[in-house]
Short mmCIF file of C-alpha atoms in Angstrom, two decimals:
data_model
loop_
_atom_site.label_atom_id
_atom_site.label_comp_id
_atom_site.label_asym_id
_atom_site.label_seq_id
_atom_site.Cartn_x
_atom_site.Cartn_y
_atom_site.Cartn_z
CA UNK A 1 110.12 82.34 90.73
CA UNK A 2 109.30 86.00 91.32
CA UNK A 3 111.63 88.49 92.20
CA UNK A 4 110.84 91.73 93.50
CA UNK A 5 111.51 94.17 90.24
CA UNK A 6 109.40 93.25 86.91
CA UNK A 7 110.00 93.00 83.11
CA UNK A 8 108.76 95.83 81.30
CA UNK A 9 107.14 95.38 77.54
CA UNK A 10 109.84 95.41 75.08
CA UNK A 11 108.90 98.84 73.66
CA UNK A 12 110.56 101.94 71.08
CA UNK A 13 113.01 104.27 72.88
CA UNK A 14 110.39 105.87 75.76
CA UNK A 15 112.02 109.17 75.54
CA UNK A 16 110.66 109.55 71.90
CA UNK A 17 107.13 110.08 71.23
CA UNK A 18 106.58 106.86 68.82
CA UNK A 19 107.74 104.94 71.73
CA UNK A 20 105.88 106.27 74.64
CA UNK A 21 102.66 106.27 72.56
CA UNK A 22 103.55 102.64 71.62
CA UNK A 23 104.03 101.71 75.47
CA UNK A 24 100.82 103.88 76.41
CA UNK A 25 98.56 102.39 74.20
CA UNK A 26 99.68 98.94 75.12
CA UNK A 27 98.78 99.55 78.43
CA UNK A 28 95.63 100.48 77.82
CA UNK A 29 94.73 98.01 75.52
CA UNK A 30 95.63 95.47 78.54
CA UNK A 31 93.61 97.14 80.72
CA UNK A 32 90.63 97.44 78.56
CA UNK A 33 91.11 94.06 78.06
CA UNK A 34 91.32 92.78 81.19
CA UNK A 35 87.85 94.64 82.02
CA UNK A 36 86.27 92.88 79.22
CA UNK A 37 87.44 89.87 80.25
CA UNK A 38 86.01 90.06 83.72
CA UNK A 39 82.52 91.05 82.66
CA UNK A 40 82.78 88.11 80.33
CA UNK A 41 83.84 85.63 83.29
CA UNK A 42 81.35 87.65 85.70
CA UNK A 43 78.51 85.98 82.79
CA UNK A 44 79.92 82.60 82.33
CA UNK A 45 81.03 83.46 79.10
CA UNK A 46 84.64 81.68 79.32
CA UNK A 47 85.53 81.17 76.06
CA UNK A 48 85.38 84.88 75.49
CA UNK A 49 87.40 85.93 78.85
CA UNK A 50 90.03 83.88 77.73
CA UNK A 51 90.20 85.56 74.29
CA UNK A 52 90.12 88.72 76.50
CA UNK A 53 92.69 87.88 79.07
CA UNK A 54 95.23 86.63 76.50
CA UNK A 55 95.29 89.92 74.93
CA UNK A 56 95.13 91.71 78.12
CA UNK A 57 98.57 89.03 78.59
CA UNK A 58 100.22 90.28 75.37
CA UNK A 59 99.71 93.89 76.16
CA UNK A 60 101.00 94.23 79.32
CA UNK A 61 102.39 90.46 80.11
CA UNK A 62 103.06 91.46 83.70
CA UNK A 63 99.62 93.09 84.47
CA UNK A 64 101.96 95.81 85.80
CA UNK A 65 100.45 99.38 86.93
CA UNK A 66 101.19 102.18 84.74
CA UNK A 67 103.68 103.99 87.57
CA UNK A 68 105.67 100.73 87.65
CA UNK A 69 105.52 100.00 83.89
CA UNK A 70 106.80 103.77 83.18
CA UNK A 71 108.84 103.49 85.79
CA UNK A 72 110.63 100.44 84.07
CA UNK A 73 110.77 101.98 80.68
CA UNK A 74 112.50 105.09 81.75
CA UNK A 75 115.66 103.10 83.71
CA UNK A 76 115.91 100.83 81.29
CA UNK A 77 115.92 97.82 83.64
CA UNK A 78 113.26 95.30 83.88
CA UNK A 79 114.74 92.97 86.49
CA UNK A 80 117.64 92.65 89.07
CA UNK A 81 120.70 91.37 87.64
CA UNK A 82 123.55 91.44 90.39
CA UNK A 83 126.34 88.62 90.19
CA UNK A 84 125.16 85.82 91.95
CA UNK A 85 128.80 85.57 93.59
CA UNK A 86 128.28 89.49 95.47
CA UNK A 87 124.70 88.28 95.95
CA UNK A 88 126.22 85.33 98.23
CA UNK A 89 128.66 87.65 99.94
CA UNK A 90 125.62 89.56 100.77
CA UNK A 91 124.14 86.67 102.26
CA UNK A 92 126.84 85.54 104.06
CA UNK A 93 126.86 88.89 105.46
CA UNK A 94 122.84 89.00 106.85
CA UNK A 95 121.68 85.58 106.40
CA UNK A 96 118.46 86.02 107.63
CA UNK A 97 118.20 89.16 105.12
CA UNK A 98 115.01 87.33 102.82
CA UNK A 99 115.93 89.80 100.14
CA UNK A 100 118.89 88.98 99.93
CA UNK A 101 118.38 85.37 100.25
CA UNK A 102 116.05 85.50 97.37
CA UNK A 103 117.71 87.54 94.87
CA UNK A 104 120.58 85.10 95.18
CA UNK A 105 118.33 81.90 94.69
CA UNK A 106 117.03 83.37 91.86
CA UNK A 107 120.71 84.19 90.42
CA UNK A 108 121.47 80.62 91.31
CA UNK A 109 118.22 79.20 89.39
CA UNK A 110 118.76 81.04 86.18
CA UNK A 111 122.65 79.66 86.08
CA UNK A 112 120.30 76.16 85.49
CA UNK A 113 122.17 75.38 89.57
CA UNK A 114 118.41 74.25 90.76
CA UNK A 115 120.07 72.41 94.19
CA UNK A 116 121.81 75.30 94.90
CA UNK A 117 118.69 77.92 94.37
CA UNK A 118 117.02 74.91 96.93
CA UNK A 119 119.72 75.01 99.54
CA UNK A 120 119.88 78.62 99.69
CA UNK A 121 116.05 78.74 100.24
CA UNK A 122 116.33 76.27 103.07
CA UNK A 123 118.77 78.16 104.71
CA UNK A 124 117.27 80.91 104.82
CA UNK A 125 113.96 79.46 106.00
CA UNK A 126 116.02 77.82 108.44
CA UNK A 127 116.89 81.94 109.40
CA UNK A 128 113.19 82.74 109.02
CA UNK A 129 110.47 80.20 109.53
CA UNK A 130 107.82 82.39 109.43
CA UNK A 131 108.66 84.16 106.10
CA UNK A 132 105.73 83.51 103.85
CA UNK A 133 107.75 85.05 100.73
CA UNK A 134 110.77 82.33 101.38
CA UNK A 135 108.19 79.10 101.92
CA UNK A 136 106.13 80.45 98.40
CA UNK A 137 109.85 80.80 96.49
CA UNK A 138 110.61 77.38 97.69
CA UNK A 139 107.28 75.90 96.47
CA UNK A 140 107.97 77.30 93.04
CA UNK A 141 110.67 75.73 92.47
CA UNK A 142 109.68 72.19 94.15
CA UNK A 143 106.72 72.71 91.51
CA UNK A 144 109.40 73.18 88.52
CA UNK A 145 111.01 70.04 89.43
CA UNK A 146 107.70 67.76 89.92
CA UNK A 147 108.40 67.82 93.34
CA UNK A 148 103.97 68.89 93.38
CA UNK A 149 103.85 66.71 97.32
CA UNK A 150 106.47 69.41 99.14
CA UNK A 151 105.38 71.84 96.64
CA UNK A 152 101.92 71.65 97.89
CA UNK A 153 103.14 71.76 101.70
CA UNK A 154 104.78 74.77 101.06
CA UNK A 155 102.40 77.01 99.25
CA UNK A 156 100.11 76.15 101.85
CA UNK A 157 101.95 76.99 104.89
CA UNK A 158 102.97 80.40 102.84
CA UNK A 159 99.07 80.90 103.14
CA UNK A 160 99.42 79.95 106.69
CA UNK A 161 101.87 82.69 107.50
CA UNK A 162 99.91 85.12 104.88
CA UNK A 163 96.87 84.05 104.02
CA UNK A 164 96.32 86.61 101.39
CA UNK A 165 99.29 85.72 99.49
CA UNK A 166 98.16 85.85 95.91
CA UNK A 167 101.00 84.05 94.35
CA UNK A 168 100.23 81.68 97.19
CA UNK A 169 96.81 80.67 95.99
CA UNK A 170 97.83 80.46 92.48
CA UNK A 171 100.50 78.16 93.33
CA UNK A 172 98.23 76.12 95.56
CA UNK A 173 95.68 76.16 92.60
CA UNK A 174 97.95 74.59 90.22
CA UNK A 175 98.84 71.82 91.95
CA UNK A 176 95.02 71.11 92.65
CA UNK A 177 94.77 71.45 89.07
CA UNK A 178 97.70 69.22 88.17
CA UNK A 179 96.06 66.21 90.28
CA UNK A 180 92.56 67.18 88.12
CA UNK A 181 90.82 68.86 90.75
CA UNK A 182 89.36 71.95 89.40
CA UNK A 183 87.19 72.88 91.47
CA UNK A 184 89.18 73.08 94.56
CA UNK A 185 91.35 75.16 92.22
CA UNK A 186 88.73 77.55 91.26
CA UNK A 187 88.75 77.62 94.80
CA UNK A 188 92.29 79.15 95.25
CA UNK A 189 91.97 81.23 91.82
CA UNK A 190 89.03 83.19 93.04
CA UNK A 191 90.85 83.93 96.37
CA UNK A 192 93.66 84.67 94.38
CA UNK A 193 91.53 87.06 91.72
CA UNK A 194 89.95 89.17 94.95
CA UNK A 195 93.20 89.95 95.94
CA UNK A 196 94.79 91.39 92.82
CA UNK A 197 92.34 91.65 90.53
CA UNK A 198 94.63 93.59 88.19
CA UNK A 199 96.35 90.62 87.24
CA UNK A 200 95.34 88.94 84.02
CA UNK A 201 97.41 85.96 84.36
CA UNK A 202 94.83 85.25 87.29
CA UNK A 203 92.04 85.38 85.63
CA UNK A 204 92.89 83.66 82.78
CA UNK A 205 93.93 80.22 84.73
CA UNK A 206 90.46 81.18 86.32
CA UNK A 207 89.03 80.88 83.43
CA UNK A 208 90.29 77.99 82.39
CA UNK A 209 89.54 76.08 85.82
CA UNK A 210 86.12 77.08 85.46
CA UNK A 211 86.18 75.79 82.14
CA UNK A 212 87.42 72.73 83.48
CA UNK A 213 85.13 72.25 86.29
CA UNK A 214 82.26 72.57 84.45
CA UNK A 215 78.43 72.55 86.34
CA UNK A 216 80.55 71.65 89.35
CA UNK A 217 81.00 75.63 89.82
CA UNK A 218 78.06 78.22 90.37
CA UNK A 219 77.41 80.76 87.62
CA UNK A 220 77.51 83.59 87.54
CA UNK A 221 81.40 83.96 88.56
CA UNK A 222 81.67 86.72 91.37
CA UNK A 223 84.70 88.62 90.59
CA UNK A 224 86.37 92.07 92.05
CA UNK A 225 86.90 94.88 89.34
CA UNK A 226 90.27 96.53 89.40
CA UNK A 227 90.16 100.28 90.75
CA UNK A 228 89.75 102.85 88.27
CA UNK A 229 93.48 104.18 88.63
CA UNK A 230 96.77 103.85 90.41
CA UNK A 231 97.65 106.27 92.74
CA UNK A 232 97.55 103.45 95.37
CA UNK A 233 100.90 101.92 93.72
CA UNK A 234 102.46 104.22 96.09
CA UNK A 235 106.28 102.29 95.72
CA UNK A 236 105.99 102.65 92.38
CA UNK A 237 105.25 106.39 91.89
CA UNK A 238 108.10 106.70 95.05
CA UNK A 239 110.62 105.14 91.86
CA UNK A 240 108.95 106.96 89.44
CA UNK A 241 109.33 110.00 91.26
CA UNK A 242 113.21 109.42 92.05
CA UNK A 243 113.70 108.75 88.63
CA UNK A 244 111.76 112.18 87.44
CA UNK A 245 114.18 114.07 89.60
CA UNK A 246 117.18 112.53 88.34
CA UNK A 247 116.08 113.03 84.74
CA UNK A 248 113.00 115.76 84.78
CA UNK A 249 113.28 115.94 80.78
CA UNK A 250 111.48 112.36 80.58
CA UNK A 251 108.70 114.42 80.98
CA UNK A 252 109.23 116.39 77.52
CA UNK A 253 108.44 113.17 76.05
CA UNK A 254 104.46 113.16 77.37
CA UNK A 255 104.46 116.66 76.26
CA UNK A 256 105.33 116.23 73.27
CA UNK A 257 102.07 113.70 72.58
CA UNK A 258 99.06 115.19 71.62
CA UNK A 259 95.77 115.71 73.26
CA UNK A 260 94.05 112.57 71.71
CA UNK A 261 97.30 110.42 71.97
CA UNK A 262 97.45 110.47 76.21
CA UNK A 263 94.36 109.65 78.58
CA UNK A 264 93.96 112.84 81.08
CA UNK A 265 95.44 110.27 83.82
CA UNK A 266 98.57 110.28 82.65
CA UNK A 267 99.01 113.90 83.40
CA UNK A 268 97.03 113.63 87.08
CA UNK A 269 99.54 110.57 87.70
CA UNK A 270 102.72 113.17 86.30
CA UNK A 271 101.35 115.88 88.81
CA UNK A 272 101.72 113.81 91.72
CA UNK A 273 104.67 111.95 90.68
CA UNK A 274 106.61 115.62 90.47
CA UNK A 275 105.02 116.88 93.48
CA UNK A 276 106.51 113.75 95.74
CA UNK A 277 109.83 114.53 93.75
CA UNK A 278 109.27 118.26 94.33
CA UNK A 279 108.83 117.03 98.38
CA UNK A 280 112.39 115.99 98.07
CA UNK A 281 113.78 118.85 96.28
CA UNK A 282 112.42 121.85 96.35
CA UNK A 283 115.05 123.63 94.85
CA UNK A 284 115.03 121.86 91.21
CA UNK A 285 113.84 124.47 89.02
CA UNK A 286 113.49 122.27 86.38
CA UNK A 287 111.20 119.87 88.70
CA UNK A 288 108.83 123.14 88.60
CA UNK A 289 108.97 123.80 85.09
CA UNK A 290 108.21 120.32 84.23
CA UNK A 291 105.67 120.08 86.84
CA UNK A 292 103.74 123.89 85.31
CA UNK A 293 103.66 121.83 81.94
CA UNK A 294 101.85 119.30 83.31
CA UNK A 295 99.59 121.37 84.93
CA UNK A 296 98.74 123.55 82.05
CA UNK A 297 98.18 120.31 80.16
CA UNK A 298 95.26 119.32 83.25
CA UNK A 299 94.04 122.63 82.69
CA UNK A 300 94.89 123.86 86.23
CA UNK A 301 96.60 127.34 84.82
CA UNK A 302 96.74 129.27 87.61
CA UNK A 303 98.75 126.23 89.29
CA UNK A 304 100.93 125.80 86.46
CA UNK A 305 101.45 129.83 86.57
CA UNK A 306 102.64 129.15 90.38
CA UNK A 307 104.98 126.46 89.36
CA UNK A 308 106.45 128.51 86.24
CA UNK A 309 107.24 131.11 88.63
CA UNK A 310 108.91 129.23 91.00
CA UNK A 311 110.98 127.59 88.31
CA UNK A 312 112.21 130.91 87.17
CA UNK A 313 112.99 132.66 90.43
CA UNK A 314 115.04 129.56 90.77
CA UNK A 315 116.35 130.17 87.30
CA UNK A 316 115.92 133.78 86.41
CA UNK A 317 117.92 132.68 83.38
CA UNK A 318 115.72 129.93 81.38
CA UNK A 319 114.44 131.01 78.42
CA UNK A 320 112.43 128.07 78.15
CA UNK A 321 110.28 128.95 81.56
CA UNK A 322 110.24 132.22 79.73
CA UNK A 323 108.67 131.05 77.30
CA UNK A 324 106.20 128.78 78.83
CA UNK A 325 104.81 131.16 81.35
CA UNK A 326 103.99 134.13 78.56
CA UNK A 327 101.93 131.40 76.97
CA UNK A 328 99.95 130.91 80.04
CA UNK A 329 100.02 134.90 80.72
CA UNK A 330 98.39 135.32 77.28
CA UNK A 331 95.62 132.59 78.21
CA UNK A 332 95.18 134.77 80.98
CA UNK A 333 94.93 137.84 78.91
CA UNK A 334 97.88 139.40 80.66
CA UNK A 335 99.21 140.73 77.68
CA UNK A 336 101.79 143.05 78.76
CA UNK A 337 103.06 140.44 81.38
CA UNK A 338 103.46 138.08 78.70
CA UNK A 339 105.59 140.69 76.56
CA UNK A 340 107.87 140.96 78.91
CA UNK A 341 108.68 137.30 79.45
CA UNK A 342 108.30 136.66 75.65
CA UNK A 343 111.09 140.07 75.11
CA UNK A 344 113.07 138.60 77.98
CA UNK A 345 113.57 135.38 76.83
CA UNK A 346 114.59 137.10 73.15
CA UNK A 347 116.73 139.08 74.81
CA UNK A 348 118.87 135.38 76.70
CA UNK A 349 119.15 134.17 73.53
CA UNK A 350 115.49 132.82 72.42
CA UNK A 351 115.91 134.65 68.96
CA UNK A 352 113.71 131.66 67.69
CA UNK A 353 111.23 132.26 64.46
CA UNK A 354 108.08 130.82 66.80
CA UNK A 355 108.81 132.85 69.69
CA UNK A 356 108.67 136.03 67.40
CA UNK A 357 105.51 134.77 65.84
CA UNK A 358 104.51 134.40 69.48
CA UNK A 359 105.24 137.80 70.77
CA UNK A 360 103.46 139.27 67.52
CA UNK A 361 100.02 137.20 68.57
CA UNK A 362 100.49 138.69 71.91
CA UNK A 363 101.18 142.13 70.34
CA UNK A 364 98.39 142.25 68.10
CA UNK A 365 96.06 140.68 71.18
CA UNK A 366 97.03 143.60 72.65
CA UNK A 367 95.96 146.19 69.97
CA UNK A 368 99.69 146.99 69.10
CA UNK A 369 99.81 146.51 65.85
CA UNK A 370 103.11 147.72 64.51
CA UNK A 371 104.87 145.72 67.02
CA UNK A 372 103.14 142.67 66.18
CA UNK A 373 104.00 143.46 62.34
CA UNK A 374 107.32 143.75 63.28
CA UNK A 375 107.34 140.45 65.68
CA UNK A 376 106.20 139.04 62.47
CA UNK A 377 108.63 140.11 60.47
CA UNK A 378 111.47 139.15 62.69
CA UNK A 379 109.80 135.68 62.72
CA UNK A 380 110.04 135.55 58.62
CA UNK A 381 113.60 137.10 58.67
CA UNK A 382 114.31 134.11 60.62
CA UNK A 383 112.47 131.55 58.67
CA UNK A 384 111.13 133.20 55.53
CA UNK A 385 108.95 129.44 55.25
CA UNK A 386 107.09 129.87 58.00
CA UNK A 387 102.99 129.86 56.93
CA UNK A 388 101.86 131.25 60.11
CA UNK A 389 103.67 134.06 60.65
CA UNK A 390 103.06 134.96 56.37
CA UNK A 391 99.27 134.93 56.87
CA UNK A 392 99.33 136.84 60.38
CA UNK A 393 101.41 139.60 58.91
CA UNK A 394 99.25 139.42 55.80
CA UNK A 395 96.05 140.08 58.43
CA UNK A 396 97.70 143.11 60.00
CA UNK A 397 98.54 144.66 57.02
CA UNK A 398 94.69 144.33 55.90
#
């Protein structure tokens, strides 16, 4: 039975950077997989798309997009677990509620109470007839009990109601399958495969039907390519984005990756998720300073030099903005703008070893060479270890 939040990969602590590389590259490695298994299918080759798809399974097992699978990571959640006792006080309370309805079904189900998960489905297609969702969660579990004859019935007046009900069509194919009819369930899969064609799951059993069926099906397969991102998961990146504003220091965790360890999406897909956040609250100055890192990792400087600057007229007193937006000034080549941040920030409290070592780059940049000697100097006086700021000093003194 399907519920309407998802499992996310078991994965490292995603606020560390060994975890959030570990969860990245796993869902990547799905993806890639997934394409490879299509173009395999696409040929006729199925014993390699199912090689393909079963990795594409053990990477991400839920096929889910990356705003949803972040999304999961960061709350720590991967599914809803309410009491199924307040569940049924809730659906006493708005019986023909089909969230409700379902969530406590499923509560009932995993307590091994399968009549009960039944009953509670009938009522509340008794409430709502014409609720594909409620006739498709009945099905399932019909089909977990062997019950394939009402099974059947239901998934197919589910595609009645909604007849682009993926889960539907799956459903519907199994059963074909289960009385050895393959090709009628290539039938469903391919249906099925058009309309999420992100799911690996899906086209693995396609696969396999295929496989099954033999010269009974046409080859080659015709199948639909996922889209190249997904910025159309537009719940998910409303979560992600609620979650962002609650905790906006998630974000030090992709910053703290480098270059070579994040696909350039990641960042386009932070941008947006802190802009929809920064929709909400305009005020959160640490929105903005998360949001001028991202954009300075995209390249888009003069943006993140807008966002910096918002972040610190918010909060005149964050040395870490400081910080931040003399960097960018220096790309810039404002040299005595970035100074000024760089002394400001010093003077808050920032008397840090590589902020020294900063301001005496941004001193000698600037043809000032005894303040950058004595930036650099500060910087060893701090940390007398420090490599950088030895050789710089050593190359202003020559």
């Amino acid at each position: 039975m399907n519920d309407t939040c998802t499992d996310a990969i078991e994965l490292l602590d995603p606020f560390q950077p060994a975890g959030l590389r570990r969860l990245l590259q796993q869902y990547y490695e799905g993806r890639d997989q997934l394409r490879r298994g299509l173009c395999f299918l696409a040929a006729g080759r199925y014993d390699q798309s199912i090689k393909a798809f079963n990795a594409a399974a053990r990477a991400n097992p839920e096929s889910l997009s990356l705003p949803t699978l972040l999304a999961a990571a960061f709350s720590g959640k991967g599914q809803f677990s309410a009491a199924a006792d307040r569940l049924e006080k809730l659906v006493a309370r708005e019986p023909a509620n089909v969230l409700y309805r379902i969530r406590h079904a499923l509560a009932r189900w995993k307590d091994g109470k399968t009549d009960e998960c039944i009953a509670s489905l009938r009522q509340g297609i008794a409430h709502n007839l014409e609720s594909a969702e409620l006739h498709f969660q009945l099905a399932t579990v019909l089909a977990s009990i062997n019950e394939t004859e009402e099974a059947e019935l239901r998934f197919t007046q589910a595609l009645t109601i909604e007849r682009r009900h993926a889960e539907a069509l799956i459903g519907l194919a199994m059963c074909h399958g289960a009385r050895g009819d393959p090709t009628e369930a290539v039938r469903y899969l391919r249906r099925a495969q058009a309309e999420n064609p992100s799911d690996a799951r899906t086209a693995l059993l396609l696969s396999h039907a295929l496989l099954a069926a033999g010269e009974d099906t046409p080859c080659p397969v015709r199948v639909v390519m996922p889209s190249p991102g997904d910025a159309e998961d537009d719940a998910a990146l409303d979560e992600l984005s609620t979650l962002l504003e609650a905790e906006p220091d998630f974000v030090e965790a992709f910053l703290a990756l480098e270059s070579a360890d994040v696909n350039p999406e990641v960042f386009i897909l932070l941008a947006a998720t802190l802009d929809r956040a920064l929709e909400r609250s305009p005020e959160h100055a640490d929105l903005h300073y998360h949001c001028g890192c991202v954009l300075s990792r995209l390249g888009r400087t003069d943006e993140a030099i807008a966002a910096i600057e918002r972040a610190i007229g918010l909060r005149p007193q964050s040395a870490k903005a400081l910080i931040q937006l003399a960097k960018l000034y220096r790309q810039g080549d404002r040299h005595a703008d970035a100074c000024e941040r760089l002394e400001e920030a010093i003077r808050l409290g920032a008397e840090y070893a590589d902020v020294y070592y900063l301001l005496g780059n941004v001193y000698r940049d600037d043809g000032q060479v005894e303040r950058a000697r004595q930036a650099y100097q500060h910087a060893l006086g701090i940390n007398p270890q420090y490599t950088e700021a030895l050789r710089a000093l050593e190359s202003v003194d020559a």
